[in-house]
């Protein structure tokens, strides 16, 4: 290990790791990305003569199920982080695998929701409601896929790092967790805004 | 296993937050079935519950309670610009501009 990486990754207690600061800066940019879509949504809905209620067109039961999936996956993610902090690799891998499983379940439900809509002939081009619905949930789905890939990496090939540098690995799981909780947080707002109002 | 017991309180805390998130999810879905007439009240309740859930996730799962000051600074800046962006649609009202 070179001295350069040592200064970057060896963190004293109470010190802020660069990776964590970087993750938060990335999340700040993500807040602005989704914020612009929420802002556009308010403008479009307020400016439209008519706007359907989400519950008239969308499946609330499936979306509630998906909310439960994502919230539970956030819990398993934070438990995975707690376990790796304790050095309990087996339980860490179990909780990370559960997180991936729950995230995948979210995608499966979303697939059924989308395919049902396409089957009915509802596309982003159908009207403003579907345009905003597909744009916002579609961007969110891409974020879920991204989070799953990162967690899959740490479950299998990335786990090697734990042998050589456990502290670094724990830090990476913390950052991966921060991102995953953010994806959950976005859905917590998307769900009422698109489905319930 | 002393290390395991030292982490026990936080795991209980996570499970308590989990319970609260599930209850709030039930509440927001339940309220939506009431079909309250007033748009202000409907949107208000939905956003209030979402904000409560979001705060729980941020405070406990993202460990924002007791974070480093630089992260609070980043978040304060983000919150400011986020609010500015959310207020942009309201400019259209003062502009007398409609889509």
mmCIF file of C-alpha atoms in Angstrom:
data_model
loop_
_atom_site.group_PDB
_atom_site.id
_atom_site.type_symbol
_atom_site.label_atom_id
_atom_site.label_comp_id
_atom_site.label_asym_id
_atom_site.label_seq_id
_atom_site.Cartn_x
_atom_site.Cartn_y
_atom_site.Cartn_z
ATOM 1 C CA UNK A 1 0.000 0.000 0.000
ATOM 2 C CA UNK A 2 1.430 3.390 -0.905
ATOM 3 C CA UNK A 3 1.630 6.239 1.567
ATOM 4 C CA UNK A 4 -0.845 8.156 -0.581
ATOM 5 C CA UNK A 5 -3.700 5.744 0.009
ATOM 6 C CA UNK A 6 -2.778 5.527 3.682
ATOM 7 C CA UNK A 7 -3.345 9.247 4.199
ATOM 8 C CA UNK A 8 -6.628 9.042 2.331
ATOM 9 C CA UNK A 9 -8.054 5.985 4.032
ATOM 10 C CA UNK A 10 -6.643 5.872 7.527
ATOM 11 C CA UNK A 11 -9.093 7.882 9.559
ATOM 12 C CA UNK A 12 -8.761 8.893 13.187
ATOM 13 C CA UNK A 13 -11.848 8.658 15.415
ATOM 14 C CA UNK A 14 -14.012 11.743 14.963
ATOM 15 C CA UNK A 15 -12.409 12.526 11.619
ATOM 16 C CA UNK A 16 -14.528 12.654 8.480
ATOM 17 C CA UNK A 17 -13.475 10.117 5.811
ATOM 18 C CA UNK A 18 -13.218 11.638 2.328
ATOM 19 C CA UNK A 19 -15.290 8.806 0.872
ATOM 20 C CA UNK A 20 -18.169 9.652 3.182
ATOM 21 C CA UNK A 21 -17.975 13.373 2.430
ATOM 22 C CA UNK A 22 -17.837 12.502 -1.278
ATOM 23 C CA UNK A 23 -20.892 10.278 -0.949
ATOM 24 C CA UNK A 24 -22.830 13.069 0.746
ATOM 25 C CA UNK A 25 -21.793 15.542 -1.977
ATOM 26 C CA UNK A 26 -23.017 13.017 -4.557
ATOM 27 C CA UNK A 27 -26.294 12.651 -2.645
ATOM 28 C CA UNK A 28 -26.592 16.455 -2.600
ATOM 29 C CA UNK A 29 -26.440 16.424 -6.414
ATOM 30 C CA UNK A 30 -29.032 13.634 -6.400
ATOM 31 C CA UNK A 31 -31.345 15.740 -4.232
ATOM 32 C CA UNK A 32 -31.118 18.466 -6.878
ATOM 33 C CA UNK A 33 -31.745 15.962 -9.697
ATOM 34 C CA UNK A 34 -34.908 14.567 -8.117
ATOM 35 C CA UNK A 35 -35.786 18.032 -6.778
ATOM 36 C CA UNK A 36 -35.915 19.397 -10.320
ATOM 37 C CA UNK A 37 -38.377 16.633 -11.249
ATOM 38 C CA UNK A 38 -40.567 17.329 -8.199
ATOM 39 C CA UNK A 39 -40.452 21.023 -9.054
ATOM 40 C CA UNK A 40 -41.481 20.288 -12.653
ATOM 41 C CA UNK A 41 -44.265 18.050 -11.327
ATOM 42 C CA UNK A 42 -45.682 20.870 -9.162
ATOM 43 C CA UNK A 43 -45.517 23.288 -12.099
ATOM 44 C CA UNK A 44 -47.193 20.864 -14.526
ATOM 45 C CA UNK A 45 -49.899 19.756 -12.111
ATOM 46 C CA UNK A 46 -50.720 23.286 -10.928
ATOM 47 C CA UNK A 47 -50.771 24.543 -14.509
ATOM 48 C CA UNK A 48 -52.990 21.762 -15.893
ATOM 49 C CA UNK A 49 -56.745 22.258 -16.213
ATOM 50 C CA UNK A 50 -57.357 18.627 -15.197
ATOM 51 C CA UNK A 51 -55.122 16.096 -13.487
ATOM 52 C CA UNK A 52 -56.168 12.580 -12.481
ATOM 53 C CA UNK A 53 -55.703 11.310 -8.936
ATOM 54 C CA UNK A 54 -52.955 8.714 -8.815
ATOM 55 C CA UNK A 55 -55.239 6.227 -7.062
ATOM 56 C CA UNK A 56 -57.673 6.355 -9.988
ATOM 57 C CA UNK A 57 -55.067 5.061 -12.447
ATOM 58 C CA UNK A 58 -52.319 3.337 -10.468
ATOM 59 C CA UNK A 59 -52.264 0.229 -8.289
ATOM 60 C CA UNK A 60 -51.970 1.418 -4.681
ATOM 61 C CA UNK A 61 -51.741 -2.115 -3.270
ATOM 62 C CA UNK A 62 -48.674 -2.969 -5.380
ATOM 63 C CA UNK A 63 -47.083 0.386 -4.563
ATOM 64 C CA UNK A 64 -47.702 -0.136 -0.832
ATOM 65 C CA UNK A 65 -46.115 -3.579 -1.098
ATOM 66 C CA UNK A 66 -43.142 -1.976 -2.837
ATOM 67 C CA UNK A 67 -42.905 0.648 -0.091
ATOM 68 C CA UNK A 68 -42.715 -2.140 2.486
ATOM 69 C CA UNK A 69 -40.045 -3.913 0.387
ATOM 70 C CA UNK A 70 -37.844 -0.800 0.204
ATOM 71 C CA UNK A 71 -38.294 0.166 3.877
ATOM 72 C CA UNK A 72 -37.433 -3.394 4.934
ATOM 73 C CA UNK A 73 -34.398 -3.378 2.635
ATOM 74 C CA UNK A 74 -33.214 -0.193 4.349
ATOM 75 C CA UNK A 75 -33.445 -1.966 7.703
ATOM 76 C CA UNK A 76 -31.510 -5.006 6.431
ATOM 77 C CA UNK A 77 -28.897 -2.637 4.923
ATOM 78 C CA UNK A 78 -28.327 -0.815 8.204
ATOM 79 C CA UNK A 79 -28.201 -4.194 10.003
ATOM 80 C CA UNK A 80 -25.588 -5.403 7.480
ATOM 81 C CA UNK A 81 -23.529 -2.314 8.313
ATOM 82 C CA UNK A 82 -23.912 -2.938 12.060
ATOM 83 C CA UNK A 83 -22.803 -6.565 11.583
ATOM 84 C CA UNK A 84 -19.700 -5.758 9.514
ATOM 85 C CA UNK A 85 -18.731 -3.139 12.123
ATOM 86 C CA UNK A 86 -18.786 -6.000 14.626
ATOM 87 C CA UNK A 87 -16.786 -8.222 12.294
ATOM 88 C CA UNK A 88 -19.640 -10.713 11.923
ATOM 89 C CA UNK A 89 -19.071 -11.532 8.243
ATOM 90 C CA UNK A 90 -21.649 -14.314 8.016
ATOM 91 C CA UNK A 91 -24.498 -12.158 9.319
ATOM 92 C CA UNK A 92 -23.256 -9.205 7.268
ATOM 93 C CA UNK A 93 -23.501 -11.267 4.073
ATOM 94 C CA UNK A 94 -26.927 -12.561 5.096
ATOM 95 C CA UNK A 95 -28.343 -9.057 5.629
ATOM 96 C CA UNK A 96 -26.693 -7.689 2.480
ATOM 97 C CA UNK A 97 -28.140 -10.602 0.488
ATOM 98 C CA UNK A 98 -31.580 -9.865 2.000
ATOM 99 C CA UNK A 99 -31.191 -6.211 0.969
ATOM 100 C CA UNK A 100 -30.436 -7.288 -2.607
ATOM 101 C CA UNK A 101 -33.356 -9.711 -2.557
ATOM 102 C CA UNK A 102 -35.809 -7.054 -1.344
ATOM 103 C CA UNK A 103 -34.493 -4.536 -3.892
ATOM 104 C CA UNK A 104 -34.979 -7.149 -6.625
ATOM 105 C CA UNK A 105 -38.524 -7.805 -5.364
ATOM 106 C CA UNK A 106 -39.187 -4.073 -5.752
ATOM 107 C CA UNK A 107 -38.009 -4.278 -9.378
ATOM 108 C CA UNK A 108 -40.180 -7.330 -10.093
ATOM 109 C CA UNK A 109 -43.299 -5.547 -8.786
ATOM 110 C CA UNK A 110 -42.349 -2.449 -10.791
ATOM 111 C CA UNK A 111 -41.962 -4.636 -13.889
ATOM 112 C CA UNK A 112 -45.524 -5.939 -13.445
ATOM 113 C CA UNK A 113 -46.825 -2.404 -12.913
ATOM 114 C CA UNK A 114 -45.087 -1.105 -16.049
ATOM 115 C CA UNK A 115 -46.028 -4.059 -18.274
ATOM 116 C CA UNK A 116 -49.646 -3.768 -17.125
ATOM 117 C CA UNK A 117 -49.640 -0.089 -18.090
ATOM 118 C CA UNK A 118 -48.046 -0.802 -21.488
ATOM 119 C CA UNK A 119 -50.572 -3.582 -22.043
ATOM 120 C CA UNK A 120 -53.378 -1.111 -21.445
ATOM 121 C CA UNK A 121 -51.771 1.207 -23.976
ATOM 122 C CA UNK A 122 -50.521 3.763 -21.450
ATOM 123 C CA UNK A 123 -47.116 5.153 -22.340
ATOM 124 C CA UNK A 124 -45.101 8.218 -21.302
ATOM 125 C CA UNK A 125 -46.495 9.912 -24.410
ATOM 126 C CA UNK A 126 -50.126 9.212 -23.391
ATOM 127 C CA UNK A 127 -50.547 12.348 -21.294
ATOM 128 C CA UNK A 128 -48.774 14.618 -18.804
ATOM 129 C CA UNK A 129 -49.689 12.383 -15.878
ATOM 130 C CA UNK A 130 -48.087 9.300 -17.404
ATOM 131 C CA UNK A 131 -45.137 11.359 -18.657
ATOM 132 C CA UNK A 132 -44.320 12.489 -15.099
ATOM 133 C CA UNK A 133 -45.139 9.061 -13.622
ATOM 134 C CA UNK A 134 -42.814 7.167 -15.969
ATOM 135 C CA UNK A 135 -40.038 9.779 -15.784
ATOM 136 C CA UNK A 136 -39.946 9.944 -11.989
ATOM 137 C CA UNK A 137 -40.413 6.233 -11.255
ATOM 138 C CA UNK A 138 -38.141 5.304 -14.182
ATOM 139 C CA UNK A 139 -35.262 7.407 -12.849
ATOM 140 C CA UNK A 140 -35.874 5.894 -9.423
ATOM 141 C CA UNK A 141 -35.815 2.351 -10.858
ATOM 142 C CA UNK A 142 -32.428 3.125 -12.461
ATOM 143 C CA UNK A 143 -31.192 4.175 -9.019
ATOM 144 C CA UNK A 144 -32.450 0.930 -7.478
ATOM 145 C CA UNK A 145 -30.606 -1.067 -10.173
ATOM 146 C CA UNK A 146 -27.433 0.940 -9.475
ATOM 147 C CA UNK A 147 -27.671 0.258 -5.738
ATOM 148 C CA UNK A 148 -28.240 -3.456 -6.340
ATOM 149 C CA UNK A 149 -25.126 -3.667 -8.542
ATOM 150 C CA UNK A 150 -22.978 -1.936 -5.913
ATOM 151 C CA UNK A 151 -24.281 -4.233 -3.145
ATOM 152 C CA UNK A 152 -23.827 -7.316 -5.342
ATOM 153 C CA UNK A 153 -20.224 -6.245 -5.886
ATOM 154 C CA UNK A 154 -19.608 -5.984 -2.130
ATOM 155 C CA UNK A 155 -21.357 -9.306 -1.485
ATOM 156 C CA UNK A 156 -19.060 -11.246 -3.824
ATOM 157 C CA UNK A 157 -15.847 -9.881 -5.433
ATOM 158 C CA UNK A 158 -15.614 -6.717 -3.307
ATOM 159 C CA UNK A 159 -15.571 -8.717 -0.075
ATOM 160 C CA UNK A 160 -11.866 -9.486 -0.736
ATOM 161 C CA UNK A 161 -11.040 -6.008 0.540
ATOM 162 C CA UNK A 162 -12.207 -7.012 4.027
ATOM 163 C CA UNK A 163 -9.280 -9.427 4.334
ATOM 164 C CA UNK A 164 -6.631 -6.829 3.493
ATOM 165 C CA UNK A 165 -8.239 -3.688 4.910
ATOM 166 C CA UNK A 166 -11.325 -4.226 7.052
ATOM 167 C CA UNK A 167 -11.666 -0.542 8.025
ATOM 168 C CA UNK A 168 -11.763 0.515 4.384
ATOM 169 C CA UNK A 169 -14.356 -2.145 3.615
ATOM 170 C CA UNK A 170 -16.583 -1.040 6.512
ATOM 171 C CA UNK A 171 -16.334 2.539 5.211
ATOM 172 C CA UNK A 172 -17.444 1.410 1.759
ATOM 173 C CA UNK A 173 -20.441 -0.420 3.189
ATOM 174 C CA UNK A 174 -21.355 2.747 5.064
ATOM 175 C CA UNK A 175 -21.263 4.751 1.796
ATOM 176 C CA UNK A 176 -23.180 2.078 -0.110
ATOM 177 C CA UNK A 177 -25.738 2.125 2.728
ATOM 178 C CA UNK A 178 -26.076 5.917 2.599
ATOM 179 C CA UNK A 179 -26.899 5.675 -1.117
ATOM 180 C CA UNK A 180 -29.371 2.842 -0.581
ATOM 181 C CA UNK A 181 -31.203 4.742 2.192
ATOM 182 C CA UNK A 182 -31.374 7.753 -0.109
ATOM 183 C CA UNK A 183 -33.069 5.617 -2.781
ATOM 184 C CA UNK A 184 -35.557 4.523 -0.099
ATOM 185 C CA UNK A 185 -36.050 8.168 0.929
ATOM 186 C CA UNK A 186 -36.863 9.245 -2.634
ATOM 187 C CA UNK A 187 -39.497 6.492 -2.870
ATOM 188 C CA UNK A 188 -41.011 7.622 0.466
ATOM 189 C CA UNK A 189 -41.844 10.920 -1.289
ATOM 190 C CA UNK A 190 -42.624 9.488 -4.751
ATOM 191 C CA UNK A 191 -45.198 7.063 -3.349
ATOM 192 C CA UNK A 192 -47.677 9.617 -1.876
ATOM 193 C CA UNK A 193 -47.022 12.239 -4.553
ATOM 194 C CA UNK A 194 -47.710 9.942 -7.533
ATOM 195 C CA UNK A 195 -50.063 7.307 -6.096
ATOM 196 C CA UNK A 196 -52.016 8.855 -3.234
ATOM 197 C CA UNK A 197 -52.647 12.486 -4.192
ATOM 198 C CA UNK B 1 -19.454 -11.949 22.817
ATOM 199 C CA UNK B 2 -19.096 -8.522 24.362
ATOM 200 C CA UNK B 3 -18.886 -6.804 20.966
ATOM 201 C CA UNK B 4 -22.316 -8.101 19.979
ATOM 202 C CA UNK B 5 -23.998 -6.892 23.142
ATOM 203 C CA UNK B 6 -22.450 -3.442 22.717
ATOM 204 C CA UNK B 7 -24.343 -3.106 19.422
ATOM 205 C CA UNK B 8 -27.585 -4.473 20.755
ATOM 206 C CA UNK B 9 -29.149 -1.108 21.660
ATOM 207 C CA UNK B 10 -28.734 0.248 18.114
ATOM 208 C CA UNK B 11 -30.311 -2.872 16.584
ATOM 209 C CA UNK B 12 -33.333 -2.444 18.869
ATOM 210 C CA UNK B 13 -33.441 1.205 17.775
ATOM 211 C CA UNK B 14 -33.392 0.207 14.079
ATOM 212 C CA UNK B 15 -36.251 -2.226 14.624
ATOM 213 C CA UNK B 16 -38.257 0.454 16.470
ATOM 214 C CA UNK B 17 -37.721 2.828 13.526
ATOM 215 C CA UNK B 18 -38.782 0.007 11.193
ATOM 216 C CA UNK B 19 -42.043 -0.365 13.136
ATOM 217 C CA UNK B 20 -42.661 3.379 13.043
ATOM 218 C CA UNK B 21 -42.042 3.465 9.253
ATOM 219 C CA UNK B 22 -44.533 0.626 8.678
ATOM 220 C CA UNK B 23 -47.175 2.331 10.852
ATOM 221 C CA UNK B 24 -46.678 5.647 9.019
ATOM 222 C CA UNK B 25 -46.946 3.856 5.653
ATOM 223 C CA UNK B 26 -50.238 2.328 6.798
ATOM 224 C CA UNK B 27 -51.398 5.753 7.986
ATOM 225 C CA UNK B 28 -50.643 7.534 4.700
ATOM 226 C CA UNK B 29 -52.390 4.803 2.659
ATOM 227 C CA UNK B 30 -55.336 4.738 5.087
ATOM 228 C CA UNK B 31 -55.808 8.511 4.931
ATOM 229 C CA UNK B 32 -55.769 8.398 1.117
ATOM 230 C CA UNK B 33 -58.783 6.036 1.158
ATOM 231 C CA UNK B 34 -60.805 8.594 3.128
ATOM 232 C CA UNK B 35 -60.806 10.904 0.059
ATOM 233 C CA UNK B 36 -60.870 14.087 2.116
ATOM 234 C CA UNK B 37 -62.354 16.870 0.008
ATOM 235 C CA UNK B 38 -59.878 19.607 0.856
ATOM 236 C CA UNK B 39 -56.770 19.503 -1.349
ATOM 237 C CA UNK B 40 -54.762 21.505 1.187
ATOM 238 C CA UNK B 41 -55.499 19.010 3.988
ATOM 239 C CA UNK B 42 -54.917 15.942 1.758
ATOM 240 C CA UNK B 43 -51.571 17.210 0.439
ATOM 241 C CA UNK B 44 -50.625 18.533 3.876
ATOM 242 C CA UNK B 45 -51.183 15.202 5.640
ATOM 243 C CA UNK B 46 -49.430 13.198 2.882
ATOM 244 C CA UNK B 47 -46.367 15.465 2.881
ATOM 245 C CA UNK B 48 -46.261 15.612 6.693
ATOM 246 C CA UNK B 49 -46.222 11.807 6.950
ATOM 247 C CA UNK B 50 -43.634 11.528 4.135
ATOM 248 C CA UNK B 51 -41.457 14.129 5.877
ATOM 249 C CA UNK B 52 -41.723 12.209 9.161
ATOM 250 C CA UNK B 53 -40.733 8.948 7.438
ATOM 251 C CA UNK B 54 -37.900 10.649 5.553
ATOM 252 C CA UNK B 55 -36.592 12.211 8.774
ATOM 253 C CA UNK B 56 -36.583 8.815 10.509
ATOM 254 C CA UNK B 57 -34.600 7.249 7.643
ATOM 255 C CA UNK B 58 -32.134 10.152 7.538
ATOM 256 C CA UNK B 59 -31.688 10.461 11.319
ATOM 257 C CA UNK B 60 -31.303 6.772 12.187
ATOM 258 C CA UNK B 61 -30.414 4.736 9.079
ATOM 259 C CA UNK B 62 -28.178 7.430 7.565
ATOM 260 C CA UNK B 63 -26.870 8.269 11.049
ATOM 261 C CA UNK B 64 -27.482 11.981 10.662
ATOM 262 C CA UNK B 65 -27.919 12.258 14.427
ATOM 263 C CA UNK B 66 -24.416 13.071 15.531
ATOM 264 C CA UNK B 67 -22.750 13.547 12.142
ATOM 265 C CA UNK B 68 -19.653 15.546 11.271
ATOM 266 C CA UNK B 69 -20.103 19.345 10.878
ATOM 267 C CA UNK B 70 -18.984 19.324 7.229
ATOM 268 C CA UNK B 71 -21.825 16.987 6.341
ATOM 269 C CA UNK B 72 -24.317 19.294 8.058
ATOM 270 C CA UNK B 73 -22.866 22.175 6.017
ATOM 271 C CA UNK B 74 -23.306 20.236 2.762
ATOM 272 C CA UNK B 75 -26.886 19.383 3.764
ATOM 273 C CA UNK B 76 -27.718 22.960 4.769
ATOM 274 C CA UNK B 77 -26.577 24.203 1.338
ATOM 275 C CA UNK B 78 -28.513 21.383 -0.364
ATOM 276 C CA UNK B 79 -31.667 22.152 1.607
ATOM 277 C CA UNK B 80 -31.425 25.836 0.681
ATOM 278 C CA UNK B 81 -31.050 25.248 -3.059
ATOM 279 C CA UNK B 82 -33.644 22.475 -2.981
ATOM 280 C CA UNK B 83 -36.204 24.851 -1.448
ATOM 281 C CA UNK B 84 -35.329 27.555 -3.987
ATOM 282 C CA UNK B 85 -35.937 25.042 -6.782
ATOM 283 C CA UNK B 86 -39.242 23.891 -5.313
ATOM 284 C CA UNK B 87 -40.377 27.508 -5.100
ATOM 285 C CA UNK B 88 -39.617 28.142 -8.782
ATOM 286 C CA UNK B 89 -43.114 26.951 -9.885
ATOM 287 C CA UNK B 90 -44.677 29.647 -7.719
ATOM 288 C CA UNK B 91 -42.878 32.343 -9.704
ATOM 289 C CA UNK B 92 -45.251 31.471 -12.529
ATOM 290 C CA UNK B 93 -48.125 32.788 -10.421
ATOM 291 C CA UNK B 94 -46.515 36.192 -10.019
ATOM 292 C CA UNK B 95 -45.582 36.232 -13.684
ATOM 293 C CA UNK B 96 -49.194 35.773 -14.703
ATOM 294 C CA UNK B 97 -47.962 32.952 -16.897
ATOM 295 C CA UNK B 98 -49.902 29.750 -17.408
ATOM 296 C CA UNK B 99 -49.061 26.626 -19.344
#
